[in-house]
Each structure stands twice: as structure tokens, then as C-alpha cells.
Amino acid sequence: MVARATIEDVAREAEVAPSTVSLAFNDPERVRPATRARVLAAARKLNYRPSAIARRLVARRTDMLAVVVPNTRNPFFGKIFQGIDTEARRAGLDVMLFTTENDPDVERQRLEAVVRNRADGVILVGEHRKGPDPAADLLAELVAMGIQVVLVERQVPGIPSVWGQKREGCFQAVEHLIGLGHRRIAFIGGLLEQGGSYQRLEGYRRAMAAHGLEVRPEWVAEGGFSPAGGREAASRLLARHPELTAFVAANDLMAIGVLRALREAGRRVPEEASVVGFDDIPEAAFVVPALTTVDMPMERLGRRAMELMLRGLHGEGLDGVEEGLPTELRVRESTGPAPESGPTTGRGDG
Amino acid sequence: MVARATIEDVAREAEVAPSTVSLAFNDPERVRPATRARVLAAARKLNYRPSAIARRLVARRTDMLAVVVPNTRNPFFGKIFQGIDTEARRAGLDVMLFTTENDPDVERQRLEAVVRNRADGVILVGEHRKGPDPAADLLAELVAMGIQVVLVERQVPGIPSVWGQKREGCFQAVEHLIGLGHRRIAFIGGLLEQGGSYQRLEGYRRAMAAHGLEVRPEWVAEGGFSPAGGREAASRLLARHPELTAFVAANDLMAIGVLRALREAGRRVPEEASVVGFDDIPEAAFVVPALTTVDMPMERLGRRAMELMLRGLHGEGLDGVEEGLPTELRVRESTGPAPESGPTTGRGDG
DNA sequence: AGATAGGATCGAAACGTTTCGATAGGGGTG
DNA sequence: CACCCCTATCGAAACGTTTCGATCCTATCT
């Protein structure tokens, strides 16, 4: 293990002052070409790598960002991060990533780490349980400290945020089903107390209402955001409400579980029942039947969040910036005309 | 934006020396309880948060790790990172995450960033193209600088590494198929030039050979590591080699694509063809038919890598540590007895 | 009561940069 | 030929901690 060369070593080797070495690297115009060449040669010879740590201490900026996500095993967050990182790299920023496993206490710890590390900004991704944001006060503190905060798929008054238009997306999905003649449509959310599920549920309710369809509470079910959760919720619904002809799931993984539940119940898709998912994960188009789904622009969410972050760091005010990015319905094989058999529409509604 | 309180502000407020404040935080035993209380009160009052930056400059350690992955949209890497982060949090280390998009140049930049940031160690995840590792020399440099390097799903002589036993896993999968009577088995890899695909291919070859079965080069196909890649490769194989009765795919996403290709070709699974995937992603068990697959312990890989990292940082030598973590075959619905129809075994082999 | 040991606290140096005011040359102008 | 201005380079301070040797105080022992 060799002792690392410092800027002084390079200065000595190049026979200039340390400050000149610094200049040669950071403001090449201000140094004579010959001097610069000498410095670079010395640096190469000594294998010099400037210490970002030392630079950060003296500069007021760290050129370092923090991203806080619930986890990275869910590709939903992975894609968002990918978008963030792509833009961060372009901007020359280093990124620290923290996961919280959706635990508010861990989240607080992580945000504390953000300030310990003097990150220039933090992008906080993902929803919390319903109710007031448990991190709101801490976030306000960060803002007061001059740390730029941007939220993704999460909202706190006064803090800029980006999210996918889940309500609208779900509205559209349900309208698609209604257009196909479906009247008895189930909604299967993840944790309903989470904002995201709630927004989707809202979209479902509004679409039903907009077409004069009654929403029965017993048609709304809850399951984990997983295939197992979707399957279980769908099985329960199918057992108690065989009159249902369509299912809207809060994400594609759940929808895959729903497809399986239908298969196990002997209902063919799309002939005897329709299914819509959410997210458009890569396999959605390849599952049999291919899943009709609402495309969430996850990577774009990340990129957009980063753009806002950069604007904020640049000193532009981000007051009141709250952007909903549009989703898109991808119609594939898992939705079709409502079966004509079964109880009449009138009977089903009343 | 309030000026941040420094250790000196706290010292003044508590009427002690800065060094005492430091002691009160980092070595509480060495300070009188009353003093400590006074310091803590002052710190709280001033909302003091120690600067990790300044600490890093003076300490020889940064308590900061870097993780380099190809991307985070693939849950494969996401899960590995999750394992890493879980252990890192427990150890109180902060983690920087860098993505490379599998570009060797970007990878080098990222590794340069690692040394700029003076990370204590770096975990490098994921494969490169076949041939000598393009980062090998740079990695050696890092090691020489005293940066602990651990590899996951990648190997460089002299650097500790962890990986899933893909060769063995694939061997087992193929034996499973052979046990079901299959003789004409296809292998569909991702980029075959990548080590991971290559290892699986090796397992396939060995299993075939172990049972006296001929491996035909035309039964081996290549596609992207995606559902689309799997489907395409399988379609091609099916068109040219209808005699094939089983397909081993390099990951589950590809396997889902293969299932679709079979469906499109009118071959029922598992009655008329069997499919095995790799990874055991959450939806594998819920797809119809549920996918037989080889479980890769991704999160464990990450955790294990972190354990090695910690041992390394602790000064334990990691010379020659190269750990293969066992995979596990999960038999589900997509594999079944080889169809009796078709050409006889003898004819198929010769 | 005086010496001493030991614990608590202090002061200063060090970590490796950036930055800013100061200085030294060098060329042009009057 | 003297003066001035501009550019290239320099020197020193500052960033916020930790650490280590020095100092002070108190309690104990003789």
C-alpha cells in the first residue's frame, strides 16, 4: 500500500506551488500551457488523484447527492434510480444510495446520514403509509439547511415533486374495460393506505362514477404488491363475487397473480374475464395472455427528478413545482369484450 | 438557510474545548457524565450534525463504500445491491452506487470516482465480455492503494469474489430434464460471450455428456437477457429443430419469452415441451405454467460480498477467497415427461 | 499537610484541498 | 528610460474534524 500522492507532492515534482497545481486542474485557462503540461506530467508520474474529500471540505458544495428508496429489489425503484443516475453521471455528480425498507425510523436515520454527509441534495423516492408524511419535519429541516430536496412518487407541501399520473392512468384503464362492456369491475390494490394505491383507487372510482356505474366496496380488495398478493386477493374476490368480469391490479406482478387465480378458477382470459395491470414491466408483453397494462414512465420519473434537482442546485427556485408525468395504456391480450353470459347488467348493478 | 453549527460552536455553547466535544461523541467513557450531558444539550440546542466530510479528511478511513453495477433496472442487480446495503447499514457504512451500463469506459470512470472519493472499498458486480477483464489493471491499482475490492459474479485472479454456482445449477436443471426422458434439449443463453452465460452453457454441456447425449451446436442459441430475446431465440430454434423437446434459458425473463414462443408455435407446456429458467424471480411461480427454475441466491450474494468486504476492511487477509454459493432447482409446472411421440431417442441422437 | 497518581480536559497540529489577495515579471506606452 | 498594467504564479488562510501530548484538578496515600 503506497502512500497516496498529494497536491503538494505534485507541486514539488513540477516545481510549482500547490495552488498552481490546483489551478492547472480546475481552471486550465489561467495557467500557461507549458506549466500545465509540467503539472500534468508530474501528476501522472506520481499517479496523483485529487481527494474529493478535501475538496468538499473547503468548497461549500460536495457535488454529491443522496437518493433514498424503499428498496432496490423492486425494479420499480431500480428503474427510477437508473434514470436518476444517468442524469447524475452526465452532471458529474456522485450518488449515495440508501434503502429504508419502508421503515420510517430507518428513513429518518438515512436522512440524518444525508446531512452528515453534507450532500448537496436528496431525492426521496416512494410512498409512506397514509396520513401526514412522517418525514415532513425532518425534510423541512433539510431544506432549511440548504439541502435541495426533490420527491418522487411522494408529496409534501412546499417540496418539489414528480410522480406518475396513477389516477389518470387507472381512470383510463377502467374506461377501456367499460368500453369493452364490462360493468362489474374489481380493483385490487397493494396496501390501500399507501398514497399510490389510493390514487389508483380514486381513478377507478371516478371512472366508474363517470359512467354511472356503482362501486361496491366489496369489489375492492387489498393484497401485497406481489404476485402472491394479487393471486390471493383475486381468489377471494372470485369466490365471493363470481359476477365480476374484470380486474384492475395495482401493478403487473399482482396482475400476473390475478391471471393465475383466474386460471385456477377455470375462467379463461380474456374470453371470460379481463385483467389490467400497472407499470408495464418487460415480461408483461410476453406473459400468456400478454398483459394489458398502464405504462408508468419510471426511468423518466428519475430523470425528471434529477433535472429538477439540478435546476434547484443551480439556484433556480423550485417553488410549487409538482409534476405529474403521463402514463399510457398498453392494450394487449388480457382484456376483451365482457362475456355476454352471466346476470344482466341491470341485475348486476342493482 | 442557516449557517451550520460546527464543533467549535458547540464547544463554546457548552463551555468546553472542541476536542472535548469530539470525545463526548466518539468516546463517551472518557468524559465526565455531567460534561457529556452539557455537550449533548449544546449540540441539540444548536442542531449540530458532525461533518462526515471533515472527519474523513483527518481519519484514514472514510467509512464509505462504493458499489459498481451494470444497471439497476434489472432486479438481478437490484437484489444483489439490496443484500449489500442491508449489511452495510448494519455496519454503519455509507454506500455510493455507480452504474456502468456495461460500458468498460464508463466502468473505468466509475472506478476512478471510487478512488477520488477515497472509498474504503468497492464491490464490483457483474460480468464483462469474454476475455481478460478490462478493468483488471485498474483493479490492481486500487488494491495497491489499499482499497479493498470484492467481486460479485465476476472473477479476476487474486481478487476475492463471490458468485452463484451457475454451472452446477444448470447441470442440475439439465439432469432434471434428462431424468424426465428428454434427450433433445436446447440451451438459450444471453450474450454467450459473457462469463455467466458461458458457465451455464458449460453446465448444460457437462450434463449432456455425463448422460452420453450428444450436444449439437445448433441446439445452442443466443438472445438478449430479456423476454424478447428468449422468445426470438426459441422461435428460431423451433422452426429449424422441431425435434427439440426441452429448453433451458439463461434467466427467467428469457424463459417467459420461450414459453410464449412455444405457445405461438402451438406446443403445449409441459405436455409437448419443457422449459427451465434461471434466477427464480417472484413471478416465476405465478406465470402459467409456473416456471421450473434454478434459484440464484442474489440477495445472499450481496450479503456475502459485504461480509467479505468487512473482513477485508478489518484487516483479515482475503487471499484466494473465491466463493461459489449454491443454487437450487425449483421444480414447478413447466417441466414434465418428454413426449413419447416424435422420432425415437436413437434416431434423435444419431 | 504535602506529594502523587490518575482522570478529565485542553491546545495545537494535521488531514488535502480551494481561494483570494499579494507578488513578480514582462511588455507596451509616454 | 521610467512607469504602469496585465498575466502567471505564489503564499497563506480556511474548511471542520480527530488525535495526541500537555496540563490541570481532585482525591488518595503517607
CSV table of C-alpha atoms in Angstrom, one decimal, chain A residues 1-2 4-5 47-57 60 62 64 70-75 77-83 85-86 88-89 92-101 106 109-113 115-119 138 141-147 227-229 231 253 256-257 259-260 263 281-283 285-290 299 333, chain B residues 1-2 4-5 47-57 60 62 64 70-75 77-83 85-86 88-89 92-101 106 109-110 112-113 115-119 138 141-147 227-229 231 253 256-257 259-260 263-264 281-283 285-290 299 333:
chain,number,residue,atom,x,y,z
A,1,MET,CA,0.0,0.0,0.0
A,2,VAL,CA,1.7,3.1,-1.3
A,4,ARG,CA,-1.1,8.5,-1.8
A,5,ALA,CA,0.4,11.5,-3.6
A,47,ASN,CA,-0.3,8.7,-10.0
A,48,TYR,CA,-2.0,11.6,-8.3
A,49,ARG,CA,-5.8,11.5,-7.8
A,50,PRO,CA,-7.2,14.6,-6.2
A,51,SER,CA,-9.1,13.9,-3.0
A,52,ALA,CA,-12.8,14.7,-3.3
A,53,ILE,CA,-12.9,14.6,0.5
A,54,ALA,CA,-10.5,17.5,0.9
A,55,ARG,CA,-12.1,19.4,-1.9
A,56,ARG,CA,-15.5,19.0,-0.3
A,57,LEU,CA,-14.3,20.3,3.0
A,60,ARG,CA,-19.3,24.8,0.0
A,62,THR,CA,-19.9,18.4,-2.2
A,64,MET,CA,-22.7,14.6,-4.0
A,70,PRO,CA,-37.6,1.8,0.0
A,71,ASN,CA,-35.5,-1.0,-1.6
A,72,THR,CA,-33.8,-2.0,-4.8
A,73,ARG,CA,-35.2,-5.4,-5.3
A,74,ASN,CA,-38.3,-3.9,-6.8
A,75,PRO,CA,-37.5,-2.9,-10.3
A,77,PHE,CA,-37.4,1.7,-7.8
A,78,GLY,CA,-34.5,0.3,-9.7
A,79,LYS,CA,-35.7,1.9,-12.8
A,80,ILE,CA,-36.3,5.2,-11.1
A,81,PHE,CA,-32.8,5.1,-9.8
A,82,GLN,CA,-31.5,4.3,-13.2
A,83,GLY,CA,-33.0,7.5,-14.5
A,85,ASP,CA,-28.1,8.0,-12.0
A,86,THR,CA,-28.0,8.5,-15.8
A,88,ALA,CA,-26.3,12.4,-12.3
A,89,ARG,CA,-23.4,10.9,-14.2
A,92,GLY,CA,-20.7,14.8,-12.9
A,93,LEU,CA,-22.3,14.2,-9.5
A,94,ASP,CA,-21.6,11.3,-7.2
A,95,VAL,CA,-24.6,9.5,-5.8
A,96,MET,CA,-25.1,7.8,-2.4
A,97,LEU,CA,-28.0,5.3,-2.3
A,98,PHE,CA,-29.8,4.5,0.9
A,99,THR,CA,-32.6,2.0,1.3
A,100,THR,CA,-35.2,2.2,4.0
A,101,GLU,CA,-37.3,-1.0,3.7
A,106,VAL,CA,-34.8,3.8,9.2
A,109,GLN,CA,-31.6,7.6,10.1
A,110,ARG,CA,-30.9,7.7,6.4
A,111,LEU,CA,-31.9,11.3,6.1
A,112,GLU,CA,-29.6,12.1,9.1
A,113,ALA,CA,-26.9,10.3,7.1
A,115,VAL,CA,-26.9,15.7,6.3
A,116,ARG,CA,-23.9,14.1,8.0
A,117,ASN,CA,-22.5,13.6,4.5
A,118,ARG,CA,-23.3,17.1,3.5
A,119,ALA,CA,-25.0,16.0,0.3
A,138,LEU,CA,-37.1,16.4,9.0
A,141,GLU,CA,-35.1,20.9,8.4
A,142,LEU,CA,-33.0,19.7,5.4
A,143,VAL,CA,-34.5,22.4,3.3
A,144,ALA,CA,-33.7,25.0,5.9
A,145,MET,CA,-30.1,23.7,5.9
A,146,GLY,CA,-29.9,24.5,2.2
A,147,ILE,CA,-30.2,20.9,1.1
A,227,PRO,CA,-47.8,-12.0,-7.5
A,228,ALA,CA,-48.8,-13.9,-4.3
A,229,GLY,CA,-50.8,-10.9,-3.1
A,231,ARG,CA,-53.5,-14.1,-6.6
A,253,LEU,CA,-46.7,-8.5,-10.6
A,256,ILE,CA,-49.8,-11.9,-13.0
A,257,GLY,CA,-51.0,-13.3,-9.7
A,259,LEU,CA,-54.1,-14.2,-14.1
A,260,ARG,CA,-53.1,-17.3,-12.2
A,263,ARG,CA,-56.7,-19.9,-14.4
A,281,ILE,CA,-42.7,-4.5,-16.7
A,282,PRO,CA,-40.7,-6.1,-19.5
A,283,GLU,CA,-42.4,-9.5,-19.2
A,285,ALA,CA,-45.9,-8.3,-23.1
A,286,PHE,CA,-44.7,-11.9,-23.0
A,287,VAL,CA,-46.8,-13.5,-20.4
A,288,VAL,CA,-49.7,-15.6,-21.8
A,289,PRO,CA,-52.0,-13.9,-22.3
A,290,ALA,CA,-50.0,-10.7,-22.8
A,299,GLU,CA,-37.0,5.9,-15.8
A,333,GLU,CA,-54.4,-9.8,-24.9
B,1,MET,CA,-30.5,28.9,5.1
B,2,VAL,CA,-28.9,28.9,8.5
B,4,ARG,CA,-24.4,25.1,10.1
B,5,ALA,CA,-23.1,24.8,13.6
B,47,ASN,CA,-28.9,21.4,16.0
B,48,TYR,CA,-25.3,20.3,15.4
B,49,ARG,CA,-24.6,17.5,13.0
B,50,PRO,CA,-21.0,16.4,12.7
B,51,SER,CA,-19.5,16.7,9.3
B,52,ALA,CA,-18.6,13.3,7.9
B,53,ILE,CA,-16.5,15.2,5.3
B,54,ALA,CA,-14.2,16.7,7.8
B,55,ARG,CA,-14.0,13.5,9.8
B,56,ARG,CA,-13.0,11.7,6.6
B,57,LEU,CA,-10.3,14.1,5.9
B,60,ARG,CA,-7.6,7.5,7.4
B,62,THR,CA,-14.0,7.2,5.2
B,64,MET,CA,-17.7,4.8,2.8
B,70,PRO,CA,-24.1,-2.5,-14.7
B,71,ASN,CA,-27.6,-1.1,-14.0
B,72,THR,CA,-30.3,-1.1,-11.5
B,73,ARG,CA,-33.3,-1.7,-13.7
B,74,ASN,CA,-32.5,-5.4,-13.7
B,75,PRO,CA,-33.8,-6.8,-10.4
B,77,PHE,CA,-28.5,-6.4,-9.7
B,78,GLY,CA,-31.1,-4.7,-7.6
B,79,LYS,CA,-31.3,-7.7,-5.3
B,80,ILE,CA,-27.6,-8.1,-5.0
B,81,PHE,CA,-27.4,-4.4,-4.0
B,82,GLN,CA,-30.2,-4.9,-1.5
B,83,GLY,CA,-28.1,-7.6,0.2
B,85,ASP,CA,-26.9,-2.4,1.5
B,86,THR,CA,-28.6,-4.4,4.3
B,88,ALA,CA,-23.7,-2.0,5.1
B,89,ARG,CA,-26.3,-0.3,7.1
B,92,GLY,CA,-22.7,1.8,9.7
B,93,LEU,CA,-21.2,2.3,6.3
B,94,ASP,CA,-22.4,4.7,3.7
B,95,VAL,CA,-22.7,3.4,0.2
B,96,MET,CA,-22.2,5.2,-3.1
B,97,LEU,CA,-23.7,3.4,-6.1
B,98,PHE,CA,-22.4,3.7,-9.6
B,99,THR,CA,-23.9,2.2,-12.8
B,100,THR,CA,-21.9,1.4,-15.9
B,101,GLU,CA,-24.4,0.2,-18.5
B,106,VAL,CA,-17.8,4.1,-18.1
B,109,GLN,CA,-14.6,6.4,-15.0
B,110,ARG,CA,-16.6,5.0,-12.1
B,112,GLU,CA,-11.7,6.5,-10.9
B,113,ALA,CA,-14.6,8.1,-9.0
B,115,VAL,CA,-10.6,6.5,-5.7
B,116,ARG,CA,-11.3,10.2,-5.9
B,117,ASN,CA,-13.9,9.6,-3.2
B,118,ARG,CA,-11.4,7.7,-1.1
B,119,ALA,CA,-13.9,4.9,-0.6
B,138,LEU,CA,-7.2,-0.6,-12.7
B,141,GLU,CA,-4.1,-0.3,-8.8
B,142,LEU,CA,-7.0,0.1,-6.4
B,143,VAL,CA,-5.7,-2.8,-4.4
B,144,ALA,CA,-2.3,-1.3,-4.3
B,145,MET,CA,-3.8,1.9,-3.0
B,146,GLY,CA,-5.2,-0.1,-0.1
B,147,ILE,CA,-8.8,-0.1,-1.4
B,227,PRO,CA,-38.2,-11.9,-22.7
B,228,ALA,CA,-38.0,-10.6,-26.3
B,229,GLY,CA,-34.6,-12.3,-26.6
B,231,ARG,CA,-38.8,-15.6,-27.5
B,253,LEU,CA,-37.3,-13.4,-18.3
B,256,ILE,CA,-41.0,-16.4,-20.2
B,257,GLY,CA,-40.2,-15.4,-23.7
B,259,LEU,CA,-43.0,-20.0,-23.1
B,260,ARG,CA,-44.6,-17.5,-25.4
B,263,ARG,CA,-47.4,-21.1,-27.2
B,264,GLU,CA,-47.2,-19.3,-30.6
B,281,ILE,CA,-37.9,-14.2,-9.9
B,282,PRO,CA,-41.0,-13.6,-7.9
B,283,GLU,CA,-43.4,-14.0,-10.8
B,285,ALA,CA,-44.1,-19.3,-9.6
B,286,PHE,CA,-47.2,-17.5,-10.9
B,287,VAL,CA,-46.8,-17.5,-14.6
B,288,VAL,CA,-48.9,-20.1,-16.3
B,289,PRO,CA,-47.5,-22.6,-16.4
B,290,ALA,CA,-45.5,-21.9,-13.3
B,299,GLU,CA,-29.5,-11.2,-2.0
B,333,GLU,CA,-45.2,-26.8,-13.9
